[in-house]
Amino acid sequence: MRVKCTIGYDGTGFNGFQIQPNMRTVQGEVERALKRLHKGEEIKVFASGRTDAGVHAVGQVLHFDTDILIPEARWPHALNSLLAEDVVIQSVSFAEDAFHARFDVRAKEYRYKINRSSIRNVFDRNYSYHYPYKLDYIKMREAIKFLIGTHDFTSFCSAKTTKEDRVRTLYDIEFYEENDVLTFRFVGDGFLYNMVRILVGTLINAGRGVLDPYRISEILEARDRSLCGKTAPGCGLYLWKVYYDN
C-alpha cells in the first residue's frame, strides 16, 4: 500500500531534508520513525524534493510503501508519536500505486519571509531574514514582470546545480507586508538549487536601486550567476505547498 503524507518541519535543527552520513536530516527522522513502527524494517521515503539546511516546510509531500494495515485517519498520530517535536505529519492519504511524490508534481509554492522592523527580533532570527533598509516596492514589482513565464534560469541558480535543463516556468510571484514582515510568494513548475533565494536577493537589489528592473531580461539571457543578487539566507524560506493533478 502506498501512503502519501503532507509534513511540516522547522528546518533550524536539520542539515536539510535528504539523508546525509552522520547528519541530522528530515528524511532520516521520518525513516527512523517508520523503522520503529515497522519493527526494525527499513522503509524508504520519497519526497517532492529536497530542502537545504535551515529551510522550513509547511507542506512538503512524501510517500512510502507499507504492509501495515492502519486506518488512514490514524497514520498521523502513529507517526507523530515517534517523531521529534520539530517535524510533524500534517495529513495522510492512501494513494494509487503509480503515485510518486516527486515525479507527479505539477507545481510548487515557496514563500520567503523578511523581517522589516528597525530592531531585529532575536526570537525570529531562525524564521525570517532581517532586512530593515529602505526598499522601493514599485521597482521590485517592475522586476517581477520580467521573471514571470518560461525562461532559462541559469543566472538564478547556484553554481552547484547539477541539472542540465534549467528552463523553468514561474506562474506567479507576489509579495505583501503585514506587521513588519514582508512575504514573497513564488509559484512555478519547478525550482533549481537556491533559485528562490537568489530571486529574493535579486529583487532586493531592485528595491535598493542598485539593479535596474529592466535589466532582468538581460540577466536571464546572459546565463551568468554573478549578475544576480546575493543568495538570501535559508532561514526565511518555506516550502509552502506542492500541487498535483488533484
mmCIF file of C-alpha atoms in Angstrom:
data_model
loop_
_atom_site.group_PDB
_atom_site.id
_atom_site.type_symbol
_atom_site.label_atom_id
_atom_site.label_comp_id
_atom_site.label_asym_id
_atom_site.label_seq_id
_atom_site.Cartn_x
_atom_site.Cartn_y
_atom_site.Cartn_z
ATOM 1 C CA MET A 1 0.000 0.000 0.000
ATOM 2 C CA ARG A 2 1.293 3.434 -0.932
ATOM 3 C CA VAL A 3 0.923 6.168 1.688
ATOM 4 C CA LYS A 4 1.065 9.882 0.841
ATOM 5 C CA CYS A 5 1.988 12.282 3.652
ATOM 6 C CA THR A 6 1.980 16.056 3.905
ATOM 7 C CA ILE A 7 4.532 17.081 6.504
ATOM 8 C CA GLY A 8 5.834 20.262 8.086
ATOM 9 C CA TYR A 9 9.164 20.892 9.760
ATOM 10 C CA ASP A 10 11.246 23.555 11.417
ATOM 11 C CA GLY A 11 14.444 23.359 9.399
ATOM 12 C CA THR A 12 16.612 25.051 12.039
ATOM 13 C CA GLY A 13 17.915 21.829 13.551
ATOM 14 C CA PHE A 14 18.258 19.894 10.317
ATOM 15 C CA ASN A 15 21.052 19.662 7.779
ATOM 16 C CA GLY A 16 18.458 19.675 5.014
ATOM 17 C CA PHE A 17 15.845 17.113 4.006
ATOM 18 C CA GLN A 18 17.891 14.435 2.265
ATOM 19 C CA ILE A 19 19.781 11.810 4.239
ATOM 20 C CA GLN A 20 23.492 12.561 4.707
ATOM 21 C CA PRO A 21 26.051 10.494 6.618
ATOM 22 C CA ASN A 22 26.379 11.498 10.285
ATOM 23 C CA MET A 23 23.994 14.439 9.808
ATOM 24 C CA ARG A 24 20.519 15.042 11.227
ATOM 25 C CA THR A 25 18.058 15.297 8.352
ATOM 26 C CA VAL A 26 14.283 15.323 7.963
ATOM 27 C CA GLN A 27 14.322 12.187 5.835
ATOM 28 C CA GLY A 28 16.426 10.464 8.465
ATOM 29 C CA GLU A 29 13.967 11.356 11.226
ATOM 30 C CA VAL A 30 10.944 10.155 9.251
ATOM 31 C CA GLU A 31 12.612 6.915 8.177
ATOM 32 C CA ARG A 32 13.732 6.288 11.771
ATOM 33 C CA ALA A 33 10.125 6.645 12.953
ATOM 34 C CA LEU A 34 8.901 4.328 10.195
ATOM 35 C CA LYS A 35 11.537 1.760 11.109
ATOM 36 C CA ARG A 36 10.285 1.700 14.712
ATOM 37 C CA LEU A 37 6.683 1.416 13.526
ATOM 38 C CA HIS A 38 7.654 -1.470 11.234
ATOM 39 C CA LYS A 39 9.529 -3.368 13.976
ATOM 40 C CA GLY A 40 13.000 -2.792 12.525
ATOM 41 C CA GLU A 41 12.188 -2.995 8.819
ATOM 42 C CA GLU A 42 13.821 -0.268 6.701
ATOM 43 C CA ILE A 43 11.217 1.892 4.937
ATOM 44 C CA LYS A 44 12.412 4.422 2.363
ATOM 45 C CA VAL A 45 10.522 7.669 1.800
ATOM 46 C CA PHE A 46 10.386 9.668 -1.432
ATOM 47 C CA ALA A 47 9.755 13.417 -1.218
ATOM 48 C CA SER A 48 8.599 16.055 -3.687
ATOM 49 C CA GLY A 49 12.120 17.465 -3.496
ATOM 50 C CA ARG A 50 14.890 18.310 -1.071
ATOM 51 C CA THR A 51 15.272 21.420 1.050
ATOM 52 C CA ASP A 52 18.574 22.848 2.306
ATOM 53 C CA ALA A 53 19.865 23.263 5.838
ATOM 54 C CA GLY A 54 17.786 25.748 7.814
ATOM 55 C CA VAL A 55 14.946 25.805 5.272
ATOM 56 C CA HIS A 56 11.450 25.114 6.601
ATOM 57 C CA ALA A 57 8.399 23.375 5.188
ATOM 58 C CA VAL A 58 4.697 23.843 5.764
ATOM 59 C CA GLY A 59 3.518 21.468 3.037
ATOM 60 C CA GLN A 60 6.275 19.093 1.981
ATOM 61 C CA VAL A 61 4.891 15.890 0.457
ATOM 62 C CA LEU A 62 6.383 12.406 0.606
ATOM 63 C CA HIS A 63 5.304 8.828 0.032
ATOM 64 C CA PHE A 64 6.311 5.376 1.189
ATOM 65 C CA ASP A 65 5.086 1.793 0.793
ATOM 66 C CA THR A 66 3.919 -0.307 3.720
ATOM 67 C CA ASP A 67 2.218 -3.582 4.565
ATOM 68 C CA ILE A 68 0.904 -2.295 7.900
ATOM 69 C CA LEU A 69 -2.880 -2.024 7.975
ATOM 70 C CA ILE A 70 -3.501 1.236 9.827
ATOM 71 C CA PRO A 71 -6.616 3.300 9.007
ATOM 72 C CA GLU A 72 -5.896 6.493 7.098
ATOM 73 C CA ALA A 73 -7.041 8.730 9.950
ATOM 74 C CA ARG A 74 -4.726 7.044 12.470
ATOM 75 C CA TRP A 75 -1.489 7.325 10.485
ATOM 76 C CA PRO A 76 -0.647 10.913 11.592
ATOM 77 C CA HIS A 77 -0.911 10.028 15.279
ATOM 78 C CA ALA A 78 1.023 6.786 14.808
ATOM 79 C CA LEU A 79 3.959 8.596 13.222
ATOM 80 C CA ASN A 80 3.845 11.822 15.235
ATOM 81 C CA SER A 81 4.127 9.829 18.460
ATOM 82 C CA LEU A 82 7.530 8.634 17.213
ATOM 83 C CA LEU A 83 8.826 11.874 15.672
ATOM 84 C CA ALA A 84 10.830 14.710 17.213
ATOM 85 C CA GLU A 85 8.993 17.939 18.018
ATOM 86 C CA ASP A 86 10.427 19.836 15.029
ATOM 87 C CA VAL A 87 8.774 17.649 12.377
ATOM 88 C CA VAL A 88 5.093 16.754 12.128
ATOM 89 C CA ILE A 89 2.839 14.727 9.858
ATOM 90 C CA GLN A 90 0.038 17.116 8.849
ATOM 91 C CA SER A 91 -2.148 14.672 6.929
ATOM 92 C CA VAL A 92 -2.093 11.226 5.363
ATOM 93 C CA SER A 93 -3.988 9.673 2.480
ATOM 94 C CA PHE A 94 -3.731 6.375 0.653
ATOM 95 C CA ALA A 95 -2.512 6.789 -2.929
ATOM 96 C CA GLU A 96 -2.575 4.778 -6.126
ATOM 97 C CA ASP A 97 0.427 2.506 -6.572
ATOM 98 C CA ALA A 98 1.549 4.643 -9.514
ATOM 99 C CA PHE A 99 1.653 7.858 -7.474
ATOM 100 C CA HIS A 100 5.105 9.377 -6.952
ATOM 101 C CA ALA A 101 5.659 12.345 -4.640
ATOM 102 C CA ARG A 102 8.431 13.746 -6.839
ATOM 103 C CA PHE A 103 7.636 12.768 -10.413
ATOM 104 C CA ASP A 104 3.918 13.650 -10.255
ATOM 105 C CA VAL A 105 4.475 17.227 -9.056
ATOM 106 C CA ARG A 106 2.768 19.825 -11.244
ATOM 107 C CA ALA A 107 3.803 22.953 -9.344
ATOM 108 C CA LYS A 108 5.369 24.103 -6.106
ATOM 109 C CA GLU A 109 4.814 27.149 -3.961
ATOM 110 C CA TYR A 110 7.574 28.680 -1.864
ATOM 111 C CA ARG A 111 7.324 31.643 0.463
ATOM 112 C CA TYR A 112 10.117 33.805 1.788
ATOM 113 C CA LYS A 113 9.823 36.000 4.880
ATOM 114 C CA ILE A 114 11.780 39.193 5.564
ATOM 115 C CA ASN A 115 11.608 40.987 8.898
ATOM 116 C CA ARG A 116 11.470 44.725 8.133
ATOM 117 C CA SER A 117 11.495 46.050 11.723
ATOM 118 C CA SER A 118 14.247 48.513 12.600
ATOM 119 C CA ILE A 119 15.400 46.327 15.501
ATOM 120 C CA ARG A 120 15.964 42.657 14.830
ATOM 121 C CA ASN A 121 13.792 40.196 16.703
ATOM 122 C CA VAL A 122 16.121 37.703 18.371
ATOM 123 C CA PHE A 123 13.282 35.176 18.697
ATOM 124 C CA ASP A 124 12.548 35.318 14.966
ATOM 125 C CA ARG A 125 16.106 35.005 13.706
ATOM 126 C CA ASN A 126 15.671 31.389 12.557
ATOM 127 C CA TYR A 127 12.409 32.055 10.718
ATOM 128 C CA SER A 128 12.968 35.219 8.699
ATOM 129 C CA TYR A 129 15.723 37.341 7.162
ATOM 130 C CA HIS A 130 16.167 40.643 8.966
ATOM 131 C CA TYR A 131 16.429 43.436 6.392
ATOM 132 C CA PRO A 132 15.407 46.860 7.829
ATOM 133 C CA TYR A 133 16.711 49.003 4.969
ATOM 134 C CA LYS A 134 14.643 51.047 2.544
ATOM 135 C CA LEU A 135 13.135 49.214 -0.423
ATOM 136 C CA ASP A 136 11.271 50.588 -3.409
ATOM 137 C CA TYR A 137 8.350 48.191 -3.852
ATOM 138 C CA ILE A 138 7.393 49.747 -7.204
ATOM 139 C CA LYS A 139 10.768 48.805 -8.689
ATOM 140 C CA MET A 140 10.516 45.328 -7.226
ATOM 141 C CA ARG A 141 7.139 44.821 -8.911
ATOM 142 C CA GLU A 142 8.608 46.023 -12.189
ATOM 143 C CA ALA A 143 11.380 43.437 -11.895
ATOM 144 C CA ILE A 144 8.869 40.671 -11.208
ATOM 145 C CA LYS A 145 7.147 41.279 -14.553
ATOM 146 C CA PHE A 146 10.266 40.086 -16.382
ATOM 147 C CA LEU A 147 10.578 36.913 -14.285
ATOM 148 C CA ILE A 148 7.079 35.552 -14.843
ATOM 149 C CA GLY A 149 6.870 32.981 -17.626
ATOM 150 C CA THR A 150 9.153 30.314 -19.082
ATOM 151 C CA HIS A 151 12.868 31.110 -19.053
ATOM 152 C CA ASP A 152 16.280 29.564 -18.726
ATOM 153 C CA PHE A 153 17.075 30.387 -15.074
ATOM 154 C CA THR A 154 20.795 29.560 -15.163
ATOM 155 C CA SER A 155 21.573 33.061 -13.845
ATOM 156 C CA PHE A 156 19.303 32.408 -10.873
ATOM 157 C CA CYS A 157 20.705 29.125 -9.610
ATOM 158 C CA SER A 158 23.762 28.045 -7.666
ATOM 159 C CA ALA A 159 26.916 27.043 -9.496
ATOM 160 C CA LYS A 160 26.497 23.711 -7.681
ATOM 161 C CA THR A 161 23.348 22.968 -9.686
ATOM 162 C CA THR A 162 23.654 19.603 -11.415
ATOM 163 C CA LYS A 163 20.537 19.952 -13.587
ATOM 164 C CA GLU A 164 21.382 20.348 -17.262
ATOM 165 C CA ASP A 165 17.871 21.534 -18.163
ATOM 166 C CA ARG A 166 17.467 24.869 -16.403
ATOM 167 C CA VAL A 167 14.301 26.010 -18.126
ATOM 168 C CA ARG A 168 11.508 26.592 -15.625
ATOM 169 C CA THR A 169 8.126 28.317 -15.673
ATOM 170 C CA LEU A 170 7.159 30.788 -12.973
ATOM 171 C CA TYR A 171 3.382 31.137 -12.849
ATOM 172 C CA ASP A 172 3.172 33.771 -10.153
ATOM 173 C CA ILE A 173 5.348 35.990 -7.967
ATOM 174 C CA GLU A 174 3.869 38.389 -5.480
ATOM 175 C CA PHE A 175 4.716 39.989 -2.169
ATOM 176 C CA TYR A 176 2.856 41.660 0.675
ATOM 177 C CA GLU A 177 3.755 43.219 4.013
ATOM 178 C CA GLU A 178 1.984 42.676 7.319
ATOM 179 C CA ASN A 179 3.211 43.679 10.775
ATOM 180 C CA ASP A 180 6.729 44.468 9.540
ATOM 181 C CA VAL A 181 7.043 41.097 7.777
ATOM 182 C CA LEU A 182 7.482 41.166 4.009
ATOM 183 C CA THR A 183 6.414 37.848 2.464
ATOM 184 C CA PHE A 184 7.288 36.787 -1.068
ATOM 185 C CA ARG A 185 5.233 34.073 -2.758
ATOM 186 C CA PHE A 186 6.655 32.096 -5.702
ATOM 187 C CA VAL A 187 4.682 29.507 -7.684
ATOM 188 C CA GLY A 188 6.317 27.564 -10.500
ATOM 189 C CA ASP A 189 6.538 24.197 -12.188
ATOM 190 C CA GLY A 190 9.887 23.617 -10.506
ATOM 191 C CA PHE A 191 12.842 25.383 -8.923
ATOM 192 C CA LEU A 192 16.579 24.972 -9.306
ATOM 193 C CA TYR A 193 19.105 24.780 -6.474
ATOM 194 C CA ASN A 194 18.958 28.062 -4.465
ATOM 195 C CA MET A 195 16.724 29.597 -7.147
ATOM 196 C CA VAL A 196 14.149 31.132 -4.808
ATOM 197 C CA ARG A 197 16.798 32.571 -2.504
ATOM 198 C CA ILE A 198 18.663 34.110 -5.454
ATOM 199 C CA LEU A 199 15.405 35.544 -6.813
ATOM 200 C CA VAL A 200 14.793 37.173 -3.430
ATOM 201 C CA GLY A 201 18.319 38.607 -3.309
ATOM 202 C CA THR A 202 17.907 39.995 -6.821
ATOM 203 C CA LEU A 203 14.525 41.570 -6.074
ATOM 204 C CA ILE A 204 16.069 43.185 -3.001
ATOM 205 C CA ASN A 205 18.736 44.667 -5.257
ATOM 206 C CA ALA A 206 15.995 46.106 -7.466
ATOM 207 C CA GLY A 207 14.328 47.554 -4.393
ATOM 208 C CA ARG A 208 17.601 49.054 -3.189
ATOM 209 C CA GLY A 209 18.083 50.795 -6.508
ATOM 210 C CA VAL A 210 21.321 49.015 -7.381
ATOM 211 C CA LEU A 211 19.665 46.956 -10.126
ATOM 212 C CA ASP A 212 17.559 48.428 -12.906
ATOM 213 C CA PRO A 213 14.438 46.218 -13.139
ATOM 214 C CA TYR A 214 14.626 46.380 -16.917
ATOM 215 C CA ARG A 215 17.959 44.524 -16.813
ATOM 216 C CA ILE A 216 16.255 41.316 -15.699
ATOM 217 C CA SER A 217 15.731 40.187 -19.294
ATOM 218 C CA GLU A 218 19.412 40.811 -19.996
ATOM 219 C CA ILE A 219 20.401 38.829 -16.891
ATOM 220 C CA LEU A 220 18.224 35.877 -17.921
ATOM 221 C CA GLU A 221 19.745 35.913 -21.394
ATOM 222 C CA ALA A 222 23.330 36.101 -20.071
ATOM 223 C CA ARG A 223 23.038 32.877 -18.007
ATOM 224 C CA ASP A 224 25.556 34.344 -15.568
ATOM 225 C CA ARG A 225 25.046 33.895 -11.818
ATOM 226 C CA SER A 226 27.360 36.831 -10.991
ATOM 227 C CA LEU A 227 24.852 39.322 -12.419
ATOM 228 C CA CYS A 228 22.217 38.496 -9.781
ATOM 229 C CA GLY A 229 21.901 39.485 -6.148
ATOM 230 C CA LYS A 230 23.329 37.509 -3.269
ATOM 231 C CA THR A 231 21.673 34.306 -2.100
ATOM 232 C CA ALA A 232 19.248 35.229 0.681
ATOM 233 C CA PRO A 233 19.660 33.214 3.919
ATOM 234 C CA GLY A 234 17.874 29.884 4.169
ATOM 235 C CA CYS A 235 16.133 30.783 7.441
ATOM 236 C CA GLY A 236 13.466 32.838 5.649
ATOM 237 C CA LEU A 237 12.490 30.163 3.124
ATOM 238 C CA TYR A 238 9.446 27.879 3.407
ATOM 239 C CA LEU A 239 8.283 25.117 1.067
ATOM 240 C CA TRP A 240 4.639 26.081 1.349
ATOM 241 C CA LYS A 241 2.679 23.744 -0.891
ATOM 242 C CA VAL A 242 3.111 21.051 -3.529
ATOM 243 C CA TYR A 243 0.500 20.797 -6.288
ATOM 244 C CA TYR A 244 -0.572 17.595 -8.015
ATOM 245 C CA ASP A 245 -3.268 16.899 -10.621
ATOM 246 C CA ASN A 246 -5.965 16.804 -7.963
#
